[in-house]
């Protein structure tokens, strides 16, 4: 039996402390809503880490023991230390998967991986509907998902979403107001796999939605490292290959 | 001054003859609506060809003199001879650009180039709005286009659109009913460039819409062949490169 | 424990019967060399099928029970019936993975999936070396492979290889004569995953090479279908999503 | 007649000052070798800028008047000010094309655009041959280039090259020692087009090679901005599209 995939659910965990509306939807924090679902999967070994822990909970040791990291941040992107961002970046290049959630689009780590601003249009309405359409039906990330699913109330994100051309566009959303958004997109950087997944505004119960949780669960499996080669760099003399 | 780009606007030209509603919108045929716009561009040399001409108007000579072919078909896909499809296919691989319009998604040539069914969801309402969003803003195909444009009434096409992952997704549509569609997508096959562009239902005045015409004009320039190498295939002995 | 992945190793199986040199290298056929390795993997359920069986061994029932098909053909591409090719094509679009091996580049099924000629340069020397370099180190297909591996004697395939731009280029080869080739490339069509893998000339013991066998084994796992949505196509009235 | 494309050839310009061997090959600097070729093209308006000029020659004004920037650097990557890197980055996202040459793979600007280390293997021999093979023959960047070309003596760069999966792989090299390298690759970031082009070691007369110069000339045209939409970001209320 293979070792479980070690998933670390990273969360900013500030909105819940400042906004009673958010605390009501996520009494234990958004990370616990995600983690408690992932814990139901016997092939995943789940832990959490948050901004206000020492080193944001992302010590060298912790990252070395993480196969897939999920990332939700919003109001405190600027407080994430550059040193920790560099550490996470290095781990992604070495093979750790990363799943960027919702407002994490503006996180330092996502911008660093993408090389773009990751900017977009947005709007928060009490009652705007998001429909997510599957545009790569054979993808592991949409296992056991129908050809679309609906979130009754969500924040709108609209194109142009300033990201590089994705490797695969797995989900595209429409919103009540007529905007569209590439809501599920994959990339690779170095040995690491990256999935950006749009839904997850803090005032809505999005991380209690079973389709949303299923996509995150699927993505954790998809983003897990394979034991591919460690890249070799630097000076190599003529015929080094024959001298092994 | 460079030679003009030779654009051949190919059209099935059947709906106009059978349906007075279509004839009213396009009295000279949909191809003439497109061609008459392209003729206003001094760098384009425009001609037309239709299904009911001998060899569908696509003789060896005509194709040899075509840099970019646009393709609209719908009710008579099955009448296009396999021999002509093979001829067009070969020309695309040799560098001719091709722009597939709207219901041309089900044409033999597009299916042959894609390797998939090119199937989709659809719906025709009297009054359903399409909004096209630019998702690759630096692309030559959206030159002088705003970050979105609206077509007040169009047929709905919805995902999943059964095409390979595009090289670039340039435009994504939303529809009044909430569906989305990758409406402007690029591919290459051999030396040839391919652009699929969604709008163009025959009962609506879509090919009188200035944004739609501008996209087709831009795409004609983008899809024009570059004088890249003629691919060499077959048996090559050791050190052939040194014997030239 | 998950069900095993059902792999069908399809083989033309003609060279072995006509050429004693090939029969000597592969006394039970090339397919048995591949299959016997895959049978050592407890998560794979392996069978074989060959050209000269009824329906080429690829009945509707057999294909329905195949998760991943590997394909080696060369001298008899033209004998593969179009009807069977269409059947395999449909199964790929429905999610079956396919691994095209070596001279299978010219098979009808690969050409149909690619939409191109899949042509290339080639040369057979007694003693030309191929070095395969990993260019996507985190990919599941190169699990447990070093950053390169060497095949002492192989047929040369050289660029330009007339395929669409791959989704991922996982391996690139160099040859003794200085040619290069994209030797491991991935694509998707519909729900199906496609991997083309270059090595495998019939007069060399390539399918006894442990790195080559490991790549095929890895690719079988990578290409296995995920239980993604069955695509829905056709007419959908307004608000069909709300009526479920 | 269209306005000329304004190309700025940026150069570190240090090796020539310190190493007589380099000064002998490029008496006026490598930038002048490139620029003097580009000046022969009537559709290009060419200027140069170097590291030791104020603001590295890349003032706001200069960048605003640059359509395409070429970048060669090596020994002094660390001296390029982060502020200038950020400025160039912003201009690329706004549509300026950028062509990264040879050892520029390790420049801050390329790493920032790619989100990876851009590391590789290397070796400098007196007499190692590079053969560059065209792998996207219809591409504008290989206009008037044969299906391969040879540089008699060059530094070796070998895979794995730590870049994201390219949009298009246009050229792949082999080297005398058997290594391969993706030598011509394209990307987009924001509105900007990016081309990385491998050859150009300072001790060899690479920028006097007509094929190399032709590729740079072609790439300058390909990377020129199109007048695509300026992306709109931020808050957009419901129905903003109807209120224009």
PDB file of C-alpha atoms in Angstrom, chain B residues 129 131 133-134 136-140 142-148 150 167-168 188 190-191 193 226-230 232 240-242 244, chain D residues 129 131 133-134 136-140 142-148 150 167-168 188 190-191 193 226-230 232 240-242 244:
ATOM      1  CA  UNK B 129     -27.013  37.474 -25.507  1.00  0.00           C
ATOM      2  CA  UNK B 131     -20.547  38.276 -24.317  1.00  0.00           C
ATOM      3  CA  UNK B 133     -14.205  38.103 -23.177  1.00  0.00           C
ATOM      4  CA  UNK B 134     -10.590  38.502 -24.218  1.00  0.00           C
ATOM      5  CA  UNK B 136      -5.071  36.665 -24.267  1.00  0.00           C
ATOM      6  CA  UNK B 137      -4.938  40.451 -24.600  1.00  0.00           C
ATOM      7  CA  UNK B 138      -1.621  40.743 -26.421  1.00  0.00           C
ATOM      8  CA  UNK B 139      -2.740  38.478 -29.259  1.00  0.00           C
ATOM      9  CA  UNK B 140      -2.777  39.807 -32.808  1.00  0.00           C
ATOM     10  CA  UNK B 142      -7.742  40.887 -30.724  1.00  0.00           C
ATOM     11  CA  UNK B 143      -5.971  43.945 -32.077  1.00  0.00           C
ATOM     12  CA  UNK B 144      -8.227  47.001 -31.674  1.00  0.00           C
ATOM     13  CA  UNK B 145     -10.819  45.000 -29.749  1.00  0.00           C
ATOM     14  CA  UNK B 146     -11.924  46.085 -26.252  1.00  0.00           C
ATOM     15  CA  UNK B 147     -11.504  43.678 -23.328  1.00  0.00           C
ATOM     16  CA  UNK B 148     -14.932  42.252 -24.209  1.00  0.00           C
ATOM     17  CA  UNK B 150     -21.330  41.865 -26.892  1.00  0.00           C
ATOM     18  CA  UNK B 167      -2.366  26.491 -28.000  1.00  0.00           C
ATOM     19  CA  UNK B 168      -3.967  29.793 -26.983  1.00  0.00           C
ATOM     20  CA  UNK B 188      -1.050  24.662 -35.337  1.00  0.00           C
ATOM     21  CA  UNK B 190       2.296  21.157 -39.658  1.00  0.00           C
ATOM     22  CA  UNK B 191       3.252  24.572 -41.025  1.00  0.00           C
ATOM     23  CA  UNK B 193      -2.103  28.008 -38.293  1.00  0.00           C
ATOM     24  CA  UNK B 226       5.456  32.524 -42.870  1.00  0.00           C
ATOM     25  CA  UNK B 227       8.159  31.351 -45.206  1.00  0.00           C
ATOM     26  CA  UNK B 228       9.350  28.743 -42.738  1.00  0.00           C
ATOM     27  CA  UNK B 229      11.275  25.669 -43.834  1.00  0.00           C
ATOM     28  CA  UNK B 230       9.669  23.011 -45.958  1.00  0.00           C
ATOM     29  CA  UNK B 232      12.155  17.209 -44.957  1.00  0.00           C
ATOM     30  CA  UNK B 240      24.143  14.026 -44.598  1.00  0.00           C
ATOM     31  CA  UNK B 241      24.370  17.443 -43.027  1.00  0.00           C
ATOM     32  CA  UNK B 242      28.032  17.728 -43.856  1.00  0.00           C
ATOM     33  CA  UNK B 244      25.571  19.638 -48.633  1.00  0.00           C
TER      34      UNK B 244
ATOM     35  CA  UNK D 129      29.458  21.678 -32.624  1.00  0.00           C
ATOM     36  CA  UNK D 131      23.120  21.715 -34.592  1.00  0.00           C
ATOM     37  CA  UNK D 133      16.745  21.697 -35.561  1.00  0.00           C
ATOM     38  CA  UNK D 134      13.470  23.399 -36.444  1.00  0.00           C
ATOM     39  CA  UNK D 136       7.789  24.287 -35.520  1.00  0.00           C
ATOM     40  CA  UNK D 137       8.384  24.917 -39.228  1.00  0.00           C
ATOM     41  CA  UNK D 138       5.512  27.327 -39.843  1.00  0.00           C
ATOM     42  CA  UNK D 139       6.662  29.730 -37.155  1.00  0.00           C
ATOM     43  CA  UNK D 140       7.502  33.317 -38.065  1.00  0.00           C
ATOM     44  CA  UNK D 142      12.171  30.474 -38.543  1.00  0.00           C
ATOM     45  CA  UNK D 143      11.219  32.354 -41.698  1.00  0.00           C
ATOM     46  CA  UNK D 144      13.877  31.774 -44.377  1.00  0.00           C
ATOM     47  CA  UNK D 145      15.733  29.279 -42.195  1.00  0.00           C
ATOM     48  CA  UNK D 146      16.426  25.739 -43.439  1.00  0.00           C
ATOM     49  CA  UNK D 147      15.126  22.750 -41.461  1.00  0.00           C
ATOM     50  CA  UNK D 148      18.355  22.898 -39.408  1.00  0.00           C
ATOM     51  CA  UNK D 150      24.918  24.380 -37.715  1.00  0.00           C
ATOM     52  CA  UNK D 167       3.976  27.651 -25.585  1.00  0.00           C
ATOM     53  CA  UNK D 168       5.942  26.617 -28.670  1.00  0.00           C
ATOM     54  CA  UNK D 188       3.539  34.953 -23.221  1.00  0.00           C
ATOM     55  CA  UNK D 190       0.384  39.520 -19.871  1.00  0.00           C
ATOM     56  CA  UNK D 191       0.283  41.287 -23.233  1.00  0.00           C
ATOM     57  CA  UNK D 193       5.637  37.915 -26.023  1.00  0.00           C
ATOM     58  CA  UNK D 226      -0.155  44.086 -31.186  1.00  0.00           C
ATOM     59  CA  UNK D 227      -2.604  46.787 -30.226  1.00  0.00           C
ATOM     60  CA  UNK D 228      -4.619  44.369 -28.127  1.00  0.00           C
ATOM     61  CA  UNK D 229      -6.862  45.566 -25.310  1.00  0.00           C
ATOM     62  CA  UNK D 230      -5.449  47.162 -22.218  1.00  0.00           C
ATOM     63  CA  UNK D 232      -9.058  46.154 -17.039  1.00  0.00           C
ATOM     64  CA  UNK D 240     -21.321  47.702 -15.870  1.00  0.00           C
ATOM     65  CA  UNK D 241     -21.159  46.472 -19.429  1.00  0.00           C
ATOM     66  CA  UNK D 242     -24.560  47.955 -20.215  1.00  0.00           C
ATOM     67  CA  UNK D 244     -21.042  52.338 -21.150  1.00  0.00           C
TER      68      UNK D 244
END
